[in-house]
XYZ file of C-alpha atoms in Angstrom:
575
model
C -44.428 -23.788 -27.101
C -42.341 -22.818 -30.245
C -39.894 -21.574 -27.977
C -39.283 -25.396 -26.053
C -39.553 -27.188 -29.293
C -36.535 -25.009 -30.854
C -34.404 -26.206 -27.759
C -35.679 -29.817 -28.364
C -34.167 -29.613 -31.563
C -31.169 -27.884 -30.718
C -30.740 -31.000 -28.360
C -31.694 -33.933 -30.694
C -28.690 -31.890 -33.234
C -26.016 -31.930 -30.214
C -27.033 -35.554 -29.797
C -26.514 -35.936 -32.927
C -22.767 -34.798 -33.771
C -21.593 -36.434 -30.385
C -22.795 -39.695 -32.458
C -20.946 -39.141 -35.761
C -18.028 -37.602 -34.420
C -17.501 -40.476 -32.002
C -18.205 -42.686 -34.247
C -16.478 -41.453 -37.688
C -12.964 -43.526 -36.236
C -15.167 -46.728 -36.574
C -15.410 -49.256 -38.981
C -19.211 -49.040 -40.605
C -19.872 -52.379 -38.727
C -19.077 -51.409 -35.205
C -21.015 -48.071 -35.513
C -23.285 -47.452 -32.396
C -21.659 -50.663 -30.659
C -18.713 -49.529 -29.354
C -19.463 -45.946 -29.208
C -19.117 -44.226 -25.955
C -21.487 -41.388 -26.451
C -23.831 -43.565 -28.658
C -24.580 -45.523 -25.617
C -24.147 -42.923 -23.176
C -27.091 -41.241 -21.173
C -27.796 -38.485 -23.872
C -28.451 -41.020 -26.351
C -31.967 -41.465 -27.954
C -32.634 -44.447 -29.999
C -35.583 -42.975 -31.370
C -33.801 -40.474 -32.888
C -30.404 -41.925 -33.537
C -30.014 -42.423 -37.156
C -28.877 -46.048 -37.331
C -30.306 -47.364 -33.684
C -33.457 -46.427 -35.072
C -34.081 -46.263 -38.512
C -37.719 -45.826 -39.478
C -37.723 -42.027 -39.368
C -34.068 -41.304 -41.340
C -32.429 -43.207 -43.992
C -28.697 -43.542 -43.447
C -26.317 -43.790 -46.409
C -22.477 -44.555 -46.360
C -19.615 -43.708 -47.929
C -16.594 -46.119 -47.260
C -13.137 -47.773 -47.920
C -11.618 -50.924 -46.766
C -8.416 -47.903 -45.831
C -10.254 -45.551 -43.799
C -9.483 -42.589 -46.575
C -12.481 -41.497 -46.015
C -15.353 -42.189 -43.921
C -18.625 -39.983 -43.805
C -22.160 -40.241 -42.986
C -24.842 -38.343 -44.667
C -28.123 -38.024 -42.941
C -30.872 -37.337 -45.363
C -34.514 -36.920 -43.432
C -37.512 -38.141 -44.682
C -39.846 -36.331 -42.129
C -41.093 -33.326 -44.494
C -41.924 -31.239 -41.853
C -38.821 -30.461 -40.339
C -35.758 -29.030 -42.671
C -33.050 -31.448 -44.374
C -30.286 -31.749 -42.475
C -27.211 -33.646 -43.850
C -23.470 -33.819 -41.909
C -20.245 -34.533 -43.696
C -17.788 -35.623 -41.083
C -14.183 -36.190 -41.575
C -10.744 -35.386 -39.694
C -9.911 -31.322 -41.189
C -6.312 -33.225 -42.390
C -7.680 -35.688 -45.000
C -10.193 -32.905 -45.827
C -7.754 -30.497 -46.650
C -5.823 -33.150 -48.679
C -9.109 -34.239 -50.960
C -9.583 -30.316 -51.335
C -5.631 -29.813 -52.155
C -5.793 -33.107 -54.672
C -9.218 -32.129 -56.289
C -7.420 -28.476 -57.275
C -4.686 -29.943 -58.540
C -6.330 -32.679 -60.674
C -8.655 -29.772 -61.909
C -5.430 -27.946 -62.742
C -4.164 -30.351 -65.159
C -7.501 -31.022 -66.617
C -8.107 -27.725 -67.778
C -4.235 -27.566 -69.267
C -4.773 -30.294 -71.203
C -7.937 -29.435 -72.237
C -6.321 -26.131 -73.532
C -3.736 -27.012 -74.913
C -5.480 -30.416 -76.893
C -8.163 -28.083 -78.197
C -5.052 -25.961 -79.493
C -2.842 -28.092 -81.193
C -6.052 -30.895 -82.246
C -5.095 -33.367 -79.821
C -7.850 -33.504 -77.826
C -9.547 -37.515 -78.025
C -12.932 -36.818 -78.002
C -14.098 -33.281 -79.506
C -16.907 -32.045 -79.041
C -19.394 -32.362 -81.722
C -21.584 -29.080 -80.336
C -18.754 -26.288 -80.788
C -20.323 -23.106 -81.354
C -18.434 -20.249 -82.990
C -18.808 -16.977 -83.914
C -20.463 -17.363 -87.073
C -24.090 -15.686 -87.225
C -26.754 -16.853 -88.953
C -28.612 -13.356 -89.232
C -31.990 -13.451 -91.672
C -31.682 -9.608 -91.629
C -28.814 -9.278 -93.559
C -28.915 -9.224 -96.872
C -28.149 -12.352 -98.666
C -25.699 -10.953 -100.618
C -22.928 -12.049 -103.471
C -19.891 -11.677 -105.698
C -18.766 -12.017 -108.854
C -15.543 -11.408 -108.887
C -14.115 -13.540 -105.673
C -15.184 -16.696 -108.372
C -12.234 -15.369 -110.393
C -9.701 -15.082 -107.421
C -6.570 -16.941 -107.392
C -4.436 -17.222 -104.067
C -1.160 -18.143 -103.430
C -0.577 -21.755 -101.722
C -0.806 -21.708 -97.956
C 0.790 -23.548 -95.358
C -1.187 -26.750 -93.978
C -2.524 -28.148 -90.852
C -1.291 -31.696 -90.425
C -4.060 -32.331 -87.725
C -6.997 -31.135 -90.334
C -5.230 -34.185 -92.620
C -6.123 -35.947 -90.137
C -9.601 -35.321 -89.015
C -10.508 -36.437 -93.248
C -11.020 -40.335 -92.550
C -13.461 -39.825 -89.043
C -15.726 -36.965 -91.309
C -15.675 -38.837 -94.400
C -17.096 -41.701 -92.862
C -20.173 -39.228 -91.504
C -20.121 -37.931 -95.206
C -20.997 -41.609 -96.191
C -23.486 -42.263 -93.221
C -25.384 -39.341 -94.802
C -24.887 -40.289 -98.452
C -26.672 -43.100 -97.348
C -29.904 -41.529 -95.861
C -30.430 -39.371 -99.071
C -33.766 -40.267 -100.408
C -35.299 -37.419 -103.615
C -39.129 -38.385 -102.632
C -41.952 -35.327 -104.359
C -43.723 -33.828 -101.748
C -46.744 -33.591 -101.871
C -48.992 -30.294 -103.162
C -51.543 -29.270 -100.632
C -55.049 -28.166 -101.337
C -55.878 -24.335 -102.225
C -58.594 -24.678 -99.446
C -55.779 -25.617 -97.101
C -53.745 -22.848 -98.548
C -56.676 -19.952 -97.350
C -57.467 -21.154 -94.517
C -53.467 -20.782 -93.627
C -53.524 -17.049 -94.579
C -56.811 -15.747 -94.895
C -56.243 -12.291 -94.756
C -53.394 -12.644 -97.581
C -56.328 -14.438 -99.794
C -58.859 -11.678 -98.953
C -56.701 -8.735 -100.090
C -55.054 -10.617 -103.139
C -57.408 -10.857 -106.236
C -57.836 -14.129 -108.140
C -58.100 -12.636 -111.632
C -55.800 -9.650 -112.372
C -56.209 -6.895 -115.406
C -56.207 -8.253 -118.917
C -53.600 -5.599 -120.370
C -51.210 -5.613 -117.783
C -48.096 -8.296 -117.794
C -47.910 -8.195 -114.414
C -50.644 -9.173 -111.658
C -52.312 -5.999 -111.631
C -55.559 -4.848 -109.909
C -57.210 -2.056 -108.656
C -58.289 -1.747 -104.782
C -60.472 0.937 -103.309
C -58.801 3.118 -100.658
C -60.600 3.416 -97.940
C -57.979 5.450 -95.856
C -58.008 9.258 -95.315
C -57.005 11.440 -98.094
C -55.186 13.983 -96.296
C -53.166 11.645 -93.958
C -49.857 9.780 -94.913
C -50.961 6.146 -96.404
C -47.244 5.002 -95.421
C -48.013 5.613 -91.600
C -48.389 2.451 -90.568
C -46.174 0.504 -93.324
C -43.517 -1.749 -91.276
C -41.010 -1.402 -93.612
C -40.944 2.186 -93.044
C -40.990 1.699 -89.120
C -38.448 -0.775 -88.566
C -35.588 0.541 -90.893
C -34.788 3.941 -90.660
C -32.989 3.875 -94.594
C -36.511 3.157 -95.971
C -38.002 6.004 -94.935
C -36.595 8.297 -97.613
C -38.163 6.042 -99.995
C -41.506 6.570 -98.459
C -41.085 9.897 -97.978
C -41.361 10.260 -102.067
C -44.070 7.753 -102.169
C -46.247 9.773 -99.992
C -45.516 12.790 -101.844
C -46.502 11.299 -105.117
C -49.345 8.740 -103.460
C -52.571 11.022 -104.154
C -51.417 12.058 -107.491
C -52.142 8.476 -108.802
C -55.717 8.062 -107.051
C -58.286 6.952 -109.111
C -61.671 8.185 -109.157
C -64.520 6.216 -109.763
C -68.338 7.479 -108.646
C -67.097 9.384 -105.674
C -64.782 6.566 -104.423
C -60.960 6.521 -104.705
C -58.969 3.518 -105.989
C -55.069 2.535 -106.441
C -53.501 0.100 -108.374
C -52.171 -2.536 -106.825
C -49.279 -4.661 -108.469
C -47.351 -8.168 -107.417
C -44.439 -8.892 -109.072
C -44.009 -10.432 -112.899
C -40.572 -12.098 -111.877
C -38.869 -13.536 -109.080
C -34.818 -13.478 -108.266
C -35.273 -16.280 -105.898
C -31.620 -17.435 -104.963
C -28.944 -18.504 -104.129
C -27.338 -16.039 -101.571
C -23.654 -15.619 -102.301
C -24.419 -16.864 -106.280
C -24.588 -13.713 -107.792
C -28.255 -12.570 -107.367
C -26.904 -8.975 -106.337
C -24.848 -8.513 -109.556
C -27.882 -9.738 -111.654
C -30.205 -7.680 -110.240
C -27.985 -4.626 -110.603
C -27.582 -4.728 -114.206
C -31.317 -5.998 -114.585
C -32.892 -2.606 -113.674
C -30.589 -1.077 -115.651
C -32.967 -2.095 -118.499
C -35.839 0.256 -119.175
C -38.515 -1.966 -119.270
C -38.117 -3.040 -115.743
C -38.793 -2.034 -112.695
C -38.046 -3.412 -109.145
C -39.253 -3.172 -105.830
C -38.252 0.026 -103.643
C -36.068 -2.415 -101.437
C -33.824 -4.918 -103.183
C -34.367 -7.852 -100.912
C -37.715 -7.148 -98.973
C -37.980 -10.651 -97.630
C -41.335 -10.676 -97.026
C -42.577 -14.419 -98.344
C -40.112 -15.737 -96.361
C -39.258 -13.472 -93.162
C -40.987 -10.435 -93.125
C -44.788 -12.320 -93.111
C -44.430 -14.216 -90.027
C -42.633 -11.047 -87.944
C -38.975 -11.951 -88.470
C -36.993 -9.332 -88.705
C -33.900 -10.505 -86.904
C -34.431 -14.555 -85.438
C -31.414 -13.478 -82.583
C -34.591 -10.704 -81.669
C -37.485 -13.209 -81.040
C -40.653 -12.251 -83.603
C -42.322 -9.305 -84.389
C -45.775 -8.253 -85.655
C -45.885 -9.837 -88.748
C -45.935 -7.362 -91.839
C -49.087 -7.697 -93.458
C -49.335 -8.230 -97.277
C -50.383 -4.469 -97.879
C -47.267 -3.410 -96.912
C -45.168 -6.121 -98.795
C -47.663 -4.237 -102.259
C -46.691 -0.636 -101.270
C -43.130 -1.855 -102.248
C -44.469 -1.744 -105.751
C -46.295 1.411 -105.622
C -43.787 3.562 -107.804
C -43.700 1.061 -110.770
C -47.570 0.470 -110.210
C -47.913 4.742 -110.903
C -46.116 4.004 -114.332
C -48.322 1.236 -115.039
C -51.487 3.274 -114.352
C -50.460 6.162 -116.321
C -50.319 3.284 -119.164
C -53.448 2.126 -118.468
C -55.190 5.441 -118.544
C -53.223 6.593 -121.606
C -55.143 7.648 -124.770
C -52.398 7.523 -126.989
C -51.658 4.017 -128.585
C -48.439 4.577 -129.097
C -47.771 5.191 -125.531
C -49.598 2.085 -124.551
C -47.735 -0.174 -126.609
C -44.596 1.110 -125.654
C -44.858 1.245 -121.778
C -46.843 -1.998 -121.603
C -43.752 -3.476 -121.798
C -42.747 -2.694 -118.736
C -42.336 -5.696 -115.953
C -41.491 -5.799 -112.167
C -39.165 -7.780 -110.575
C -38.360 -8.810 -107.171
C -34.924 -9.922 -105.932
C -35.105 -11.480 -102.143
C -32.253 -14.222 -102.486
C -33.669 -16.272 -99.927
C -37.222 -16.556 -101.650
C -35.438 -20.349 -102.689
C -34.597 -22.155 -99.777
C -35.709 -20.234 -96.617
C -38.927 -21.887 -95.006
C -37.574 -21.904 -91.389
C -40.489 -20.436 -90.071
C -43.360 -22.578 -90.667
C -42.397 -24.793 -87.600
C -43.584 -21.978 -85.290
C -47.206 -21.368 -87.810
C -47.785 -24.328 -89.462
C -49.690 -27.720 -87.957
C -50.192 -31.279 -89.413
C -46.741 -31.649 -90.649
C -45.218 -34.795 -91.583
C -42.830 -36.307 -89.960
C -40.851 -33.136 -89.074
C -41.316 -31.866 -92.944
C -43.447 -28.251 -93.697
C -46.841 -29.231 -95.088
C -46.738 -25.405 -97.089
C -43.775 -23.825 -98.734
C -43.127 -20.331 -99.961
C -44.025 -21.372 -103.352
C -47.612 -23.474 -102.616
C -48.317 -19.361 -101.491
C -46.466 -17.898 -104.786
C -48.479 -19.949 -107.159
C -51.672 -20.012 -105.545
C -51.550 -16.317 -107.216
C -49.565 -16.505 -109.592
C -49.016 -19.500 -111.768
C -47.927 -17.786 -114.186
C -45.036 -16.213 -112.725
C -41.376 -16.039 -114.048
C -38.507 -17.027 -111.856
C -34.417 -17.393 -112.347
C -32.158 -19.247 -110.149
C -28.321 -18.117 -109.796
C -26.063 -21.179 -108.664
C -22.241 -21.631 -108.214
C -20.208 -24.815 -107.072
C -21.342 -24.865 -103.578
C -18.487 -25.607 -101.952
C -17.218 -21.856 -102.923
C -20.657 -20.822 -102.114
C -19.822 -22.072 -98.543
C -16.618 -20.432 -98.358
C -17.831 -17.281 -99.551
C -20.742 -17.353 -97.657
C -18.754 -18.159 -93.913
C -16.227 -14.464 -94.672
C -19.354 -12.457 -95.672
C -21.537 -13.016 -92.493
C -18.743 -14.481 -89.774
C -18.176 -11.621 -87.730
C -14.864 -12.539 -86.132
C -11.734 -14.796 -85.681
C -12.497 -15.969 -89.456
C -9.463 -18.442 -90.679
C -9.343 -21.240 -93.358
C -8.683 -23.465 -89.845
C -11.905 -21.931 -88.201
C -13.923 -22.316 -91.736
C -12.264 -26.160 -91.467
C -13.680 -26.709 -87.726
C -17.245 -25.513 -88.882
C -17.754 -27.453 -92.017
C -16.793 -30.461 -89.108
C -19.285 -29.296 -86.700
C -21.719 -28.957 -89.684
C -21.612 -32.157 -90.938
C -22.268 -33.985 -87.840
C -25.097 -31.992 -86.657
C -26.131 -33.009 -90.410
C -25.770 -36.589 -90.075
C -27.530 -36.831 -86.157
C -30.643 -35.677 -88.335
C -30.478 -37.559 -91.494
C -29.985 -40.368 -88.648
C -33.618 -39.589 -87.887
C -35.277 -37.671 -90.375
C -35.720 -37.331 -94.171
C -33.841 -35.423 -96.314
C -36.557 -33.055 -96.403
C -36.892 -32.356 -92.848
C -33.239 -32.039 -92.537
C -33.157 -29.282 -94.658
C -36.017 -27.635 -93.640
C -35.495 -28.078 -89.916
C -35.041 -24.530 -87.944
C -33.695 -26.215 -85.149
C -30.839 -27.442 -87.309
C -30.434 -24.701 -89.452
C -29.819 -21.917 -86.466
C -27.386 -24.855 -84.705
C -24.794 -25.090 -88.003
C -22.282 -22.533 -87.705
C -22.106 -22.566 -91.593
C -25.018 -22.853 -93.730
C -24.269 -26.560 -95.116
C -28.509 -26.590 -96.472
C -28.431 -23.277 -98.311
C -25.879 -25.412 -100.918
C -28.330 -28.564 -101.644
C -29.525 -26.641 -104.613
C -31.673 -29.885 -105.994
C -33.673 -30.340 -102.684
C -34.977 -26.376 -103.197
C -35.206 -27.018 -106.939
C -37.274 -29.762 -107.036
C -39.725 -29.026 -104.530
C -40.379 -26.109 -106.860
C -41.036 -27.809 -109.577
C -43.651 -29.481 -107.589
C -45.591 -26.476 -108.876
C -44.464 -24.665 -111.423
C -43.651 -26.171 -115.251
C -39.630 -26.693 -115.668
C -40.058 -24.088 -118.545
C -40.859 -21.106 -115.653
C -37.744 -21.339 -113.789
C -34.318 -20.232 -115.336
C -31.303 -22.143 -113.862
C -28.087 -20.173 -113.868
C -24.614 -20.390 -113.118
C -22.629 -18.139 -111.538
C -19.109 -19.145 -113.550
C -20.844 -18.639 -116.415
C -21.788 -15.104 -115.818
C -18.753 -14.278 -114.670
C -16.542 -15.186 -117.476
C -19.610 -13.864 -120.167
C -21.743 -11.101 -118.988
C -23.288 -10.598 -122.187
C -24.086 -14.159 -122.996
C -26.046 -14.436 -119.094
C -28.146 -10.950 -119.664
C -29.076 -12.177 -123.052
C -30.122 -15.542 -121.758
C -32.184 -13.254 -118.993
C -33.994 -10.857 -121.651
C -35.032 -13.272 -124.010
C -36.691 -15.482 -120.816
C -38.328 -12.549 -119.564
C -39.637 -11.997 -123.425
C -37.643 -8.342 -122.992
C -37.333 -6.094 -125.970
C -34.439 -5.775 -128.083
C -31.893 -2.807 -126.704
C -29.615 -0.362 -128.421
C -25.713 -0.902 -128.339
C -25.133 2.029 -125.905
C -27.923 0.276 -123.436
C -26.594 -2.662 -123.540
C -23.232 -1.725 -123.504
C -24.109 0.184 -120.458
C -25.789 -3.421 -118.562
C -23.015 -5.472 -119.106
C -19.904 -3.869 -119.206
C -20.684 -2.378 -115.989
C -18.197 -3.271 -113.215
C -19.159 -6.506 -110.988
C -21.263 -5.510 -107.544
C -20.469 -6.686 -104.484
C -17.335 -8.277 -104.349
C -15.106 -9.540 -101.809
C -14.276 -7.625 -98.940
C -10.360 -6.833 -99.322
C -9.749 -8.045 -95.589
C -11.692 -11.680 -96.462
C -9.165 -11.830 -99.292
C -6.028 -11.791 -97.486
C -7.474 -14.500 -95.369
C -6.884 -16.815 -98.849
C -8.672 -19.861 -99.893
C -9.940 -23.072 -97.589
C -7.664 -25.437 -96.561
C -7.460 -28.534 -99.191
C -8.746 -30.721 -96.857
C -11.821 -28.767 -96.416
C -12.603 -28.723 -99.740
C -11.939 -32.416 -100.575
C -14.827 -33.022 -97.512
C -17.401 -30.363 -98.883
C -16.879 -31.835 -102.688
C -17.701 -35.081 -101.062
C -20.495 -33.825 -98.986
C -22.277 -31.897 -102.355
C -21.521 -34.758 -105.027
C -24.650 -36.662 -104.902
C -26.730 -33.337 -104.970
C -24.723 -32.018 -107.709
C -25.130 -35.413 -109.727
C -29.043 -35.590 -109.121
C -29.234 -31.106 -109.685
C -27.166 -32.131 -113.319
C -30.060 -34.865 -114.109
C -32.808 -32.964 -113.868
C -31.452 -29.862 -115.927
C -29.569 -32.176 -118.501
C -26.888 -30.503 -117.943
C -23.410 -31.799 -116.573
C -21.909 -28.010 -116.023
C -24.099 -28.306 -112.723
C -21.443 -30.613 -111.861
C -18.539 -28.521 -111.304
C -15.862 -30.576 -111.452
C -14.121 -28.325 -113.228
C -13.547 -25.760 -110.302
């Protein structure tokens, strides 16, 4: 039986093609009429296509000048395989297939060459470059590129150009911005978030400690290493030196209370909390230089906003997420200090080292809260209903915490020749900002300000980092909950051009002790960290152009950030 169906079908095929091809010289209209074969003794109305149409559907493709004339058969029986025919003399087929390739040819030279010399009439507003947007780098800065002067370069015309089409998206998005307070959420919402974080956290910290201080019973064997298991120490293989000497030191500092062992346990008194490419780096260099502070073991651990929900590189997907013990172990050597205050019977001694404070410098503690889209329900439309600092201040609202700024549209710059990896150019750095800004606008189109800048999707899609710059937006959702008198607000221009006048601004906020000449001498005459890369120096400043569109783009942010500091420096119109 399955052998005579498969030559009934083989049959009703044949029958088939002798239709079409007889009938392909035909006008549509005299199809099956006039048809030899159609009509001869081998044809089946029942299965002819057009003679008898309730099983197939025909459909037509035509021209009043017979350049081309097919049928496609398209079954709708869904038991038997699609079968579909495209007949046409091999001539005129080789002629659409010889005009196709050469229409494609010149398509793709213009196409080339437009996108070359910024002719192109319609370009495209999803361009992505090489820029990476890597959360595992550090977020670091320089001094000393704010005091770089280059020599004038030569001009695009067509960038002179593309100024009236952005400017008007520039205005489109002036007109969206909207400063509306968020709103704080509850404590109770705040647990139920990150329990485990609220279980191993105290609520009420050691009266003669200046930093959150507290001792926790360890539970965990005392002849094994207590860093086994610390992430920190598994994913980075430079971090393990520094736990090496932790775990050499770890059981010296044990406490023992009726036959139970306990550590102290420390959070940090301060926060260096942004901006990345400000200056942060620099700061915190000459900061631990002081001897009443001490730091975490890693500069930037990341962990409020990264490092807590897995991330250690976003290109890498997510990880286990580092749990808050690990994030404290970062604290353990200036914690051993403390204790041996704490334990000391001298008064002298007290006095003297309960002074000391700890710090912690992650740069993107500020602004980064792209992860809470992939933790966090009940948000509002598209905006985070927790930020990094609801979690801060929920422990410690008392906490201490300096800004470093610059003018953002050097912040930009700076930022796109630290962490582009290739092909950088003031033309490339131009063709960004452009990309940038529209991806910018197609949100604010939809979305609050808020949202915007807090929107992952977004964020990852810019090939510069246009948010990180919106200073006020950051700014005042932080002072949603901590007093204006907590945060320190500096700028990077100022630091550069007097050290000494920044560091003293920095001790006396963080109620530091007065230091010899030779100590101070030795914070802030040391030379400026992290400064631009010689190779990102010969690549000289942005084009004019670009900077007239980012000044544009930052102005109303700059005029709101100068309002609500009192202070018109936050301007920076003279750089």
């Amino acid at each position: 039986m399955a052998i005579h169906g498969s030559l009934i079908q083989q049959f009703n095929i044949i029958n088939m093609r002798h239709c079409i091809n007889c009938c392909i010289q035909l006008l549509p209209n005299d199809l099956h009429r006039q048809c030899f074969r159609c009509r001869g003794h081998n044809h089946n109305n029942q299965k002819c296509p057009v003679c008898k149409g309730e099983s197939k559907i025909p459909f037509y493709v035509d021209s009043k000048q017979m350049n081309l004339l097919a049928v496609l058969e398209v079954r709708t029986d869904h038991h038997e395989s699609w079968n579909g025919l495209f007949c046409l003399k091999k001539g005129k087929l080789y002629s659409l297939i010889f005009g196709l390739i050469i229409m494609t040819l010149v398509m793709a030279s213009y196409i080339l060459t437009g996108a070359k010399h910024g002719m192109l009439l319609i370009p495209s507003p999803f361009h992505y470059g090489a820029f990476t947007n890597n959360p595992n780098l550090m977020d670091n800065e320089s001094v000393s590129d704010v005091k770089d002067h280059y020599q004038p370069w030569k001009i695009n015309i067509s960038y002179i150009k593309d100024y009236p089409s952005i400017k008007l998206i520039i205005e489109t998005i002036t007109s969206k911005i909207e400063f509306i307070t968020r709103q704080r959420p509850d404590l109770e919402d705040l647990k139920k978030q990150e329990p485990h974080m609220f279980s191993v956290i105290p609520n009420k910290f050691l009266p003669k400690s200046k930093n959150p201080c507290w001792y926790e019973e360890y539970r965990g064997n005392i002849t094994a290493n207590p860093y086994t298991t610390n992430s920190y120490a598994l994913y980075s293989k430079r971090f393990r030196t520094i736990f090496d000497y932790l775990r050499k030191v770890f059981w010296n500092h044990l406490y023992q209370y009726k036959d139970k062992h306990y550590r102290l346990r420390c959070l940090p008194h301060f926060y260096i909390i942004g901006q990345p490419k400000c200056g942060t780096t620099d700061l915190y260099d000459r900061l631990r230089l002081h001897p009443d502070v001490r730091f975490s073991a890693i500069k930037e651990p990341h962990w409020w906003t990264r490092k807590r929900f897995g991330i250690i590189r976003l290109r890498d997907g997510f990880h286990d997420r580092y749990p808050v013990e690990d994030y404290l172990d970062l604290f353990d050597l200036a914690a051993h200090q403390i204790q041996g205050v704490l334990q000391s019977d001298s008064t002298k001694e007290h006095a003297r080292m309960n002074k000391i404070i700890i710090g912690e410098a992650s740069a993107s503690t500020m602004w980064d809260n792209n992860a809470w889209i992939f933790f966090y329900d009940n948000s509002t439309d598209g905006e985070p209903p927790f930020l990094i600092q609801d979690f801060i201040h929920a422990f410690q609202p008392n906490a201490k915490l300096i800004v470093m700024l610059r003018d953002p549209v050097e912040r930009l710059y700076s930022d796109y020749l630290y962490f582009a990896s290739a092909n950088k150019s003031a033309e490339d750095f131009h063709e960004k900002v452009a990309e940038s800004l529209q991806l910018f606008e197609n949100c604010m189109l939809d979305y609050s300000l808020r949202a915007c800048v807090y929107n992952n999707t977004l964020n990852n899609a810019m090939p510069v980092r246009l948010q990180v710059g919106l200073y006020v937006v950051y700014l005042l959702d932080w002072l949603t909950v901590f007093d204006k008198d907590q945060i320190l607000v500096l700028r990077l221009e100022d630091h550069a051009s007097n050290v000494k006048y920044t560091m003293h601004m920095v001790f006396q906020f963080l109620d530091l002790g007065p230091l010899s000449e030779k100590q101070e001498a030795l914070i802030t005459k040391s030379p400026a960290s992290n400064t631009r890369r010689p190779e990102d120096r010969s690549l000289g400043p942005m084009l004019p152009t670009t900077k007239a569109i980012l000044r544009d783009f930052y102005r109303p942010f700059n005029t709101k950030l100068a309002q609500v500091l009192f202070d018109d420096a936050f301007l920076w119109k003279k750089t």
